[in-house]
Amino acid sequence: MEDFICAIKTLCADKNNQQLSELLNKNTDQLLQNATNIDQVVGALDPEQHSLAFLALLSLKVTFPNPGDFELLYMQIQQCVNMCPAEQIQLLKVQLCQLCHYLTSQLLEKKQPLKGIKILAMAITKLQTSPLQLTSVHADLMQLCLVAKCFKPALPFLEEDIAEIIKESSQDPPSDVRQFLLYYYYGGMIYTALKNFDRALFFYEIAITTPASDISYIMLNAYKKFILVSLLEHAKIINLPKYTSHVVMKYLKPLSSPYHDLADAYASRNPSSVNAVVAKNVDHFTADTNMGLVKQVMTSLYKVTIKRLTKTFLTLSLNDMANRVGLDNTEEAERYVLQMIEDGEIYASINQKDGMVSFHNNPEKYNDPRMLKRLDDQIRAYQSLDDKLHSMDSMLALNPQYIKKTNDISGGFDDEGLGKMKDDGIL
């Protein structure tokens, strides 16, 4: 074993990756006899200087039915991610992703999700050459953050607008698709928990509208949450884009009938109808772990009705408001109004003497420094998005597959006039 370790160190020092790979493959059978053989070799290596061998051996170790002491393996993976140079990790992306997937599954099983968040965040940054790239480890990080109810570490990754997907392996594309869907599904759940409903809808929409010839369980769950969050944000189910797969739309609605029933009852603005639908389908909502969102939808119905009253009345008594909204008493109506004023959902004041509510216009004049900075930030964000679109358009125009496909389509016309336009049409 000592000769084997010396050979690894020599080849790593010489940066002879080809011979290093051959050496590791040649000794795989011996290493697979016992996990302690790998631990002996890994313990003698420096993850910074012998990173390729260190990473390859750990990825081999996690294939064991029993890889030994988990705390030791956790420490080895942590060393690997923290100390291995990013340029070396780029050469073994598949192996690092395997380690991250294994670590995630083990930490979830042991109910210790917090221990993996920092490691996976570091792994993602070393796998990427640009923050706009999506890896399969993104979904693992989102899952750990969700289970741990620790959302802050996920936000820097979620706030990046993904423009490229890192293809780690061509051997198992369905796995890549699953991780893609899970990233946007988990991301939507994180934004939902943070009550950033607009961004949550965007993430659910991507999961639902991903091109498909059949629907997956992930897409179905995303669609159910999409309906509930639509009601919370827009008081109705917003339309999905026209490019949504017809097959997906054909089956999603029948499989989500309780949620559409809830949306129909919500549209009636009748609390009794909503309560009846919820009572009828409570087992279904609970099984989908959506009962918390459903309760928020039920509460939001009262707020939507109060908002409509602000467009009709200048003043209204708390008693009249309770009757019109469907609340039990004036105290409950006052509580809702005060909460909505605090959240900035309505602009109103309550006269405690006579129990009258006065509704006001939005006092925002859009001329203070805070608002000007917000407008400036949005303009910069749109300019950045425009630059990205131009860059992606230029890359697409030079893509050989795109050029070939465009030429094939253009060449399919028999009309002589169109044929003469072929050379100029692409440009």
Coordinates of N, CA and C in Angstrom, one line a residue, residues 201-362:
L201 N -43.9 32.0 -7.5 CA -44.7 31.6 -8.7 C -43.8 31.4 -9.9
F202 N -42.7 32.3 -10.0 CA -41.8 32.1 -11.1 C -41.1 30.8 -11.1
F203 N -40.7 30.3 -9.9 CA -40.0 29.1 -9.8 C -40.9 27.9 -10.0
Y204 N -42.1 28.0 -9.5 CA -43.1 26.9 -9.8 C -43.4 26.8 -11.3
E205 N -43.5 28.0 -11.9 CA -43.9 28.0 -13.3 C -42.8 27.3 -14.2
I206 N -41.5 27.5 -13.8 CA -40.5 26.9 -14.6 C -40.6 25.4 -14.4
A207 N -40.8 24.9 -13.2 CA -41.0 23.5 -13.0 C -42.1 22.9 -13.8
I208 N -43.2 23.6 -13.9 CA -44.4 23.1 -14.6 C -44.2 23.2 -16.1
T209 N -43.6 24.2 -16.6 CA -43.5 24.4 -18.0 C -42.3 23.8 -18.7
T210 N -41.5 23.1 -17.9 CA -40.4 22.4 -18.5 C -40.8 21.5 -19.6
P211 N -40.3 21.5 -20.8 CA -40.7 20.7 -21.9 C -40.8 19.2 -21.5
A212 N -41.9 18.5 -21.7 CA -42.1 17.2 -21.3 C -43.1 16.5 -22.2
S213 N -43.0 15.2 -22.3 CA -44.0 14.4 -23.0 C -44.9 13.7 -22.0
D214 N -44.6 13.8 -20.7 CA -45.4 13.2 -19.7 C -45.2 14.1 -18.4
I215 N -46.1 14.0 -17.4 CA -45.9 14.8 -16.2 C -45.2 13.9 -15.2
S216 N -44.5 14.6 -14.3 CA -43.8 13.9 -13.2 C -44.5 14.3 -11.9
Y217 N -44.2 13.6 -10.9 CA -44.8 13.9 -9.5 C -44.3 15.3 -9.0
I218 N -43.1 15.6 -9.4 CA -42.6 17.0 -9.0 C -43.4 18.1 -9.7
M219 N -43.7 17.9 -11.0 CA -44.5 18.9 -11.7 C -45.9 19.0 -11.1
L220 N -46.5 17.9 -10.7 CA -47.8 17.9 -10.2 C -47.8 18.7 -8.9
N221 N -46.9 18.4 -8.0 CA -46.8 19.1 -6.7 C -46.6 20.5 -6.9
A222 N -45.7 20.9 -7.9 CA -45.4 22.3 -8.1 C -46.7 23.0 -8.6
Y223 N -47.5 22.3 -9.4 CA -48.7 22.9 -9.9 C -49.7 23.2 -8.8
K224 N -49.8 22.2 -7.9 CA -50.8 22.4 -6.7 C -50.4 23.6 -5.9
K225 N -49.1 23.8 -5.6 CA -48.6 24.9 -4.9 C -48.7 26.2 -5.7
F226 N -48.6 26.1 -7.0 CA -48.7 27.2 -7.9 C -50.2 27.8 -7.8
I227 N -51.1 26.9 -7.7 CA -52.5 27.4 -7.6 C -52.7 28.1 -6.3
L228 N -52.2 27.5 -5.2 CA -52.4 28.2 -3.9 C -51.7 29.5 -3.8
V229 N -50.5 29.6 -4.3 CA -49.7 30.8 -4.2 C -50.3 31.9 -5.1
S230 N -50.9 31.4 -6.3 CA -51.6 32.4 -7.2 C -52.7 33.0 -6.4
L231 N -53.5 32.2 -5.7 CA -54.6 32.8 -4.9 C -54.1 33.8 -3.9
L232 N -53.0 33.5 -3.2 CA -52.4 34.4 -2.2 C -51.9 35.7 -2.8
E233 N -51.3 35.6 -4.0 CA -50.7 36.8 -4.6 C -51.7 37.6 -5.5
H234 N -52.5 36.9 -6.2 CA -53.4 37.5 -7.3 C -54.9 37.3 -7.0
A235 N -55.2 36.5 -6.0 CA -56.6 36.2 -5.7 C -57.3 35.5 -6.9
K236 N -56.5 34.8 -7.7 CA -57.0 34.0 -8.8 C -55.9 33.1 -9.3
I237 N -56.2 32.1 -10.1 CA -55.2 31.3 -10.8 C -54.7 32.0 -12.0
I238 N -53.4 32.4 -12.0 CA -52.9 33.1 -13.2 C -52.6 32.1 -14.3
N239 N -52.7 32.6 -15.5 CA -52.5 31.7 -16.7 C -51.1 31.3 -16.8
L240 N -50.9 30.1 -17.2 CA -49.5 29.6 -17.6 C -49.2 30.1 -19.0
P241 N -47.9 30.2 -19.3 CA -47.5 30.6 -20.7 C -48.1 29.7 -21.8
K242 N -48.2 30.2 -23.0 CA -48.7 29.4 -24.1 C -47.8 28.2 -24.5
Y243 N -46.5 28.4 -24.1 CA -45.6 27.3 -24.5 C -45.6 26.1 -23.6
T244 N -46.5 26.1 -22.6 CA -46.6 25.0 -21.7 C -47.1 23.8 -22.5
S245 N -46.5 22.6 -22.2 CA -46.8 21.4 -22.9 C -48.3 21.1 -22.8
H246 N -48.9 20.7 -24.0 CA -50.3 20.4 -24.0 C -50.5 19.1 -23.2
V247 N -49.6 18.2 -23.2 CA -49.7 16.9 -22.5 C -49.8 17.2 -21.0
V248 N -48.9 18.1 -20.6 CA -48.9 18.5 -19.2 C -50.2 19.1 -18.7
M249 N -50.7 20.1 -19.5 CA -51.9 20.7 -19.2 C -53.1 19.8 -19.2
K250 N -53.0 18.8 -20.1 CA -54.2 17.8 -20.2 C -54.4 17.0 -18.9
Y251 N -53.3 16.7 -18.2 CA -53.4 15.8 -17.1 C -53.3 16.6 -15.7
L252 N -52.7 17.8 -15.7 CA -52.5 18.4 -14.4 C -53.8 18.8 -13.8
K253 N -54.7 19.4 -14.6 CA -56.0 19.9 -14.0 C -56.8 18.7 -13.4
P254 N -57.1 17.6 -14.1 CA -57.8 16.5 -13.5 C -57.2 16.0 -12.2
L255 N -55.9 16.0 -12.1 CA -55.2 15.4 -11.0 C -55.1 16.5 -9.8
S256 N -55.6 17.7 -10.1 CA -55.6 18.7 -9.1 C -57.0 19.3 -8.8
S257 N -58.0 18.5 -9.0 CA -59.4 19.0 -8.9 C -59.7 19.6 -7.6
P258 N -59.3 19.1 -6.4 CA -59.6 19.8 -5.2 C -59.1 21.2 -5.1
Y259 N -57.9 21.4 -5.8 CA -57.4 22.8 -5.7 C -58.1 23.7 -6.7
H260 N -58.6 23.2 -7.8 CA -59.5 24.0 -8.7 C -60.8 24.3 -8.0
D261 N -61.3 23.3 -7.3 CA -62.6 23.6 -6.6 C -62.4 24.7 -5.5
L262 N -61.2 24.7 -4.9 CA -60.9 25.7 -3.9 C -60.8 27.1 -4.6
A263 N -60.2 27.1 -5.8 CA -60.1 28.4 -6.5 C -61.4 28.9 -7.0
D264 N -62.3 28.0 -7.4 CA -63.7 28.4 -7.8 C -64.5 29.0 -6.7
A265 N -64.3 28.3 -5.5 CA -65.0 28.8 -4.3 C -64.4 30.2 -3.9
Y266 N -63.1 30.3 -4.0 CA -62.5 31.6 -3.7 C -63.0 32.7 -4.6
A267 N -63.2 32.4 -5.8 CA -63.6 33.4 -6.8 C -65.0 33.9 -6.4
S268 N -65.8 33.1 -5.7 CA -67.2 33.5 -5.3 C -67.1 34.5 -4.2
R269 N -66.0 34.7 -3.5 CA -65.7 35.6 -2.4 C -66.7 35.2 -1.2
N270 N -67.1 34.0 -1.1 CA -68.0 33.5 -0.1 C -67.2 32.6 0.9
P271 N -66.9 33.1 2.1 CA -66.1 32.3 3.0 C -66.8 30.9 3.3
S272 N -68.1 30.9 3.3 CA -68.8 29.6 3.6 C -68.5 28.6 2.5
S273 N -68.4 29.0 1.3 CA -68.1 28.1 0.2 C -66.7 27.6 0.3
V274 N -65.8 28.5 0.6 CA -64.4 28.1 0.8 C -64.2 27.1 1.9
N275 N -64.8 27.4 3.0 CA -64.7 26.5 4.2 C -65.3 25.1 3.9
A276 N -66.4 25.1 3.1 CA -67.0 23.8 2.7 C -66.0 23.0 1.8
V277 N -65.4 23.6 0.9 CA -64.4 22.9 0.0 C -63.2 22.4 0.8
V278 N -62.8 23.2 1.7 CA -61.6 22.8 2.6 C -62.0 21.6 3.4
A279 N -63.2 21.7 4.1 CA -63.6 20.6 4.9 C -63.8 19.3 4.1
K280 N -64.3 19.4 2.9 CA -64.5 18.2 2.1 C -63.1 17.6 1.6
N281 N -62.1 18.4 1.4 CA -60.8 17.9 0.9 C -59.7 18.0 1.9
V282 N -60.0 18.1 3.2 CA -58.9 18.3 4.2 C -57.9 17.2 4.2
D283 N -58.4 16.0 4.0 CA -57.4 14.8 3.9 C -56.5 14.9 2.7
H284 N -57.0 15.4 1.6 CA -56.2 15.5 0.4 C -55.2 16.6 0.6
F285 N -55.6 17.8 1.1 CA -54.6 18.9 1.3 C -53.6 18.5 2.4
T286 N -54.0 17.7 3.4 CA -53.0 17.3 4.4 C -52.0 16.3 3.9
A287 N -52.5 15.4 3.1 CA -51.6 14.4 2.5 C -50.6 15.1 1.5
D288 N -50.9 16.2 0.9 CA -50.0 16.9 0.0 C -49.1 17.9 0.8
T289 N -49.3 17.9 2.2 CA -48.6 18.8 3.0 C -48.8 20.3 2.6
N290 N -50.0 20.6 2.2 CA -50.4 21.9 1.7 C -51.4 22.6 2.7
M291 N -51.7 22.0 3.8 CA -52.8 22.5 4.6 C -52.4 23.9 5.2
G292 N -51.1 24.1 5.5 CA -50.7 25.4 5.9 C -51.0 26.5 4.9
L293 N -50.7 26.2 3.6 CA -51.0 27.2 2.6 C -52.5 27.4 2.4
V294 N -53.2 26.3 2.5 CA -54.7 26.4 2.4 C -55.3 27.3 3.4
K295 N -54.8 27.2 4.7 CA -55.2 28.1 5.7 C -54.9 29.5 5.4
Q296 N -53.7 29.8 4.9 CA -53.4 31.1 4.5 C -54.3 31.7 3.4
V297 N -54.7 30.8 2.5 CA -55.7 31.2 1.4 C -57.0 31.5 2.0
M298 N -57.4 30.8 3.0 CA -58.7 31.0 3.7 C -58.6 32.4 4.4
T299 N -57.5 32.7 5.0 CA -57.4 34.0 5.7 C -57.3 35.2 4.7
S300 N -56.6 34.9 3.6 CA -56.5 36.0 2.6 C -57.8 36.4 1.9
L301 N -58.8 35.5 1.9 CA -60.1 35.8 1.4 C -60.7 37.1 2.1
Y302 N -60.5 37.1 3.4 CA -61.1 38.2 4.1 C -60.3 39.5 3.7
K303 N -59.0 39.4 3.6 CA -58.2 40.6 3.2 C -58.5 41.1 1.8
V304 N -58.8 40.1 0.9 CA -59.2 40.5 -0.5 C -60.5 41.3 -0.5
T305 N -61.4 40.8 0.4 CA -62.7 41.5 0.4 C -62.6 42.9 1.1
I306 N -61.7 43.0 2.1 CA -61.5 44.3 2.7 C -60.9 45.3 1.7
K307 N -59.9 44.8 0.9 CA -59.3 45.6 -0.2 C -60.4 46.1 -1.2
R308 N -61.3 45.3 -1.5 CA -62.4 45.7 -2.4 C -63.2 46.8 -1.8
L309 N -63.4 46.7 -0.5 CA -64.2 47.7 0.2 C -63.6 49.1 0.1
T310 N -62.2 49.1 0.1 CA -61.5 50.4 0.1 C -61.7 51.1 -1.3
K311 N -62.1 50.4 -2.3 CA -62.4 51.0 -3.6 C -63.8 51.4 -3.7
T312 N -64.6 51.1 -2.8 CA -66.1 51.4 -2.8 C -66.4 52.5 -1.8
F313 N -65.8 52.4 -0.6 CA -66.2 53.3 0.5 C -65.0 54.2 0.9
L314 N -65.4 55.4 1.3 CA -64.4 56.3 2.0 C -64.3 56.1 3.5
T315 N -65.5 55.8 4.0 CA -65.6 55.4 5.5 C -66.5 54.3 5.6
L316 N -66.3 53.5 6.7 CA -67.2 52.3 6.9 C -67.0 51.9 8.4
S317 N -68.1 51.6 9.0 CA -68.0 51.2 10.4 C -67.5 49.8 10.5
L318 N -66.8 49.5 11.6 CA -66.3 48.1 11.8 C -67.4 47.1 11.8
N319 N -68.6 47.5 12.3 CA -69.7 46.5 12.3 C -70.1 46.2 10.9
D320 N -70.3 47.2 10.0 CA -70.6 47.0 8.6 C -69.6 46.1 7.9
M321 N -68.3 46.5 8.2 CA -67.2 45.7 7.6 C -67.3 44.2 8.0
A322 N -67.5 44.0 9.3 CA -67.6 42.6 9.7 C -68.7 41.8 9.0
N323 N -69.8 42.5 8.8 CA -71.0 41.8 8.1 C -70.7 41.6 6.6
R324 N -70.1 42.6 6.0 CA -69.8 42.5 4.5 C -68.7 41.5 4.2
V325 N -67.7 41.4 5.1 CA -66.6 40.5 4.9 C -66.9 39.1 5.3
G326 N -67.8 38.9 6.3 CA -68.1 37.6 6.8 C -67.4 37.2 8.1
L327 N -67.0 38.3 8.8 CA -66.3 38.0 10.1 C -67.2 37.9 11.2
D328 N -66.8 37.3 12.3 CA -67.7 37.0 13.4 C -68.1 38.3 14.2
N329 N -67.2 39.2 14.4 CA -67.5 40.4 15.2 C -66.6 41.6 14.9
T330 N -66.8 42.7 15.5 CA -66.0 43.9 15.1 C -64.6 43.8 15.6
E331 N -64.3 43.1 16.7 CA -63.0 42.9 17.2 C -62.1 42.2 16.1
E332 N -62.7 41.2 15.5 CA -61.9 40.5 14.5 C -61.7 41.4 13.2
A333 N -62.7 42.2 12.9 CA -62.6 43.1 11.8 C -61.5 44.1 12.0
E334 N -61.4 44.7 13.3 CA -60.4 45.6 13.7 C -59.0 45.0 13.6
R335 N -58.9 43.7 14.0 CA -57.6 43.0 14.0 C -57.1 42.9 12.6
Y336 N -58.0 42.5 11.6 CA -57.6 42.4 10.2 C -57.2 43.7 9.6
V337 N -57.9 44.8 9.9 CA -57.6 46.1 9.4 C -56.3 46.6 9.9
L338 N -56.0 46.5 11.2 CA -54.7 46.9 11.8 C -53.6 46.1 11.2
Q339 N -53.8 44.8 11.0 CA -52.7 44.0 10.4 C -52.4 44.4 9.0
M340 N -53.4 44.7 8.2 CA -53.3 45.1 6.8 C -52.6 46.5 6.7
I341 N -52.9 47.4 7.7 CA -52.3 48.7 7.7 C -50.8 48.5 8.0
E342 N -50.5 47.7 9.0 CA -49.1 47.4 9.3 C -48.3 46.8 8.2
D343 N -48.9 45.9 7.4 CA -48.2 45.3 6.3 C -48.2 46.1 5.0
G344 N -48.8 47.3 5.1 CA -48.9 48.2 3.9 C -49.8 47.7 2.8
E345 N -50.8 46.9 3.2 CA -51.7 46.4 2.2 C -52.8 47.4 1.9
I346 N -53.2 48.2 2.9 CA -54.2 49.2 2.7 C -53.7 50.4 3.5
Y347 N -54.3 51.6 3.2 CA -54.0 52.8 3.8 C -55.3 53.3 4.5
A348 N -55.3 53.2 5.8 CA -56.6 53.5 6.5 C -56.3 54.0 8.0
S349 N -57.3 54.5 8.6 CA -57.2 54.8 10.1 C -58.5 54.4 10.7
I350 N -58.4 54.1 12.0 CA -59.6 53.7 12.8 C -59.9 54.8 13.9
N351 N -61.1 55.2 13.9 CA -61.5 56.1 15.0 C -62.1 55.3 16.1
Q352 N -61.4 55.2 17.2 CA -61.8 54.3 18.3 C -63.1 54.8 18.9
K353 N -63.4 56.1 18.9 CA -64.6 56.6 19.5 C -65.9 56.1 18.9
D354 N -66.0 56.2 17.6 CA -67.3 55.8 16.9 C -67.1 54.5 16.1
G355 N -65.9 53.8 16.1 CA -65.7 52.6 15.4 C -65.7 52.7 13.9
M356 N -65.3 53.9 13.4 CA -65.4 54.1 12.0 C -64.0 53.9 11.4
V357 N -63.9 53.3 10.2 CA -62.7 53.1 9.5 C -62.7 54.1 8.3
S358 N -61.6 54.9 8.2 CA -61.5 55.8 7.0 C -60.4 55.3 6.1
F359 N -60.7 55.2 4.8 CA -59.7 54.7 3.9 C -59.0 55.9 3.2
H360 N -57.7 55.8 2.9 CA -56.9 56.9 2.4 C -56.2 56.4 1.1
N361 N -55.8 57.4 0.3 CA -55.0 57.1 -0.9 C -53.5 56.8 -0.5
N362 N -52.8 56.1 -1.4 CA -51.4 55.8 -1.2 C -50.6 57.1 -0.9

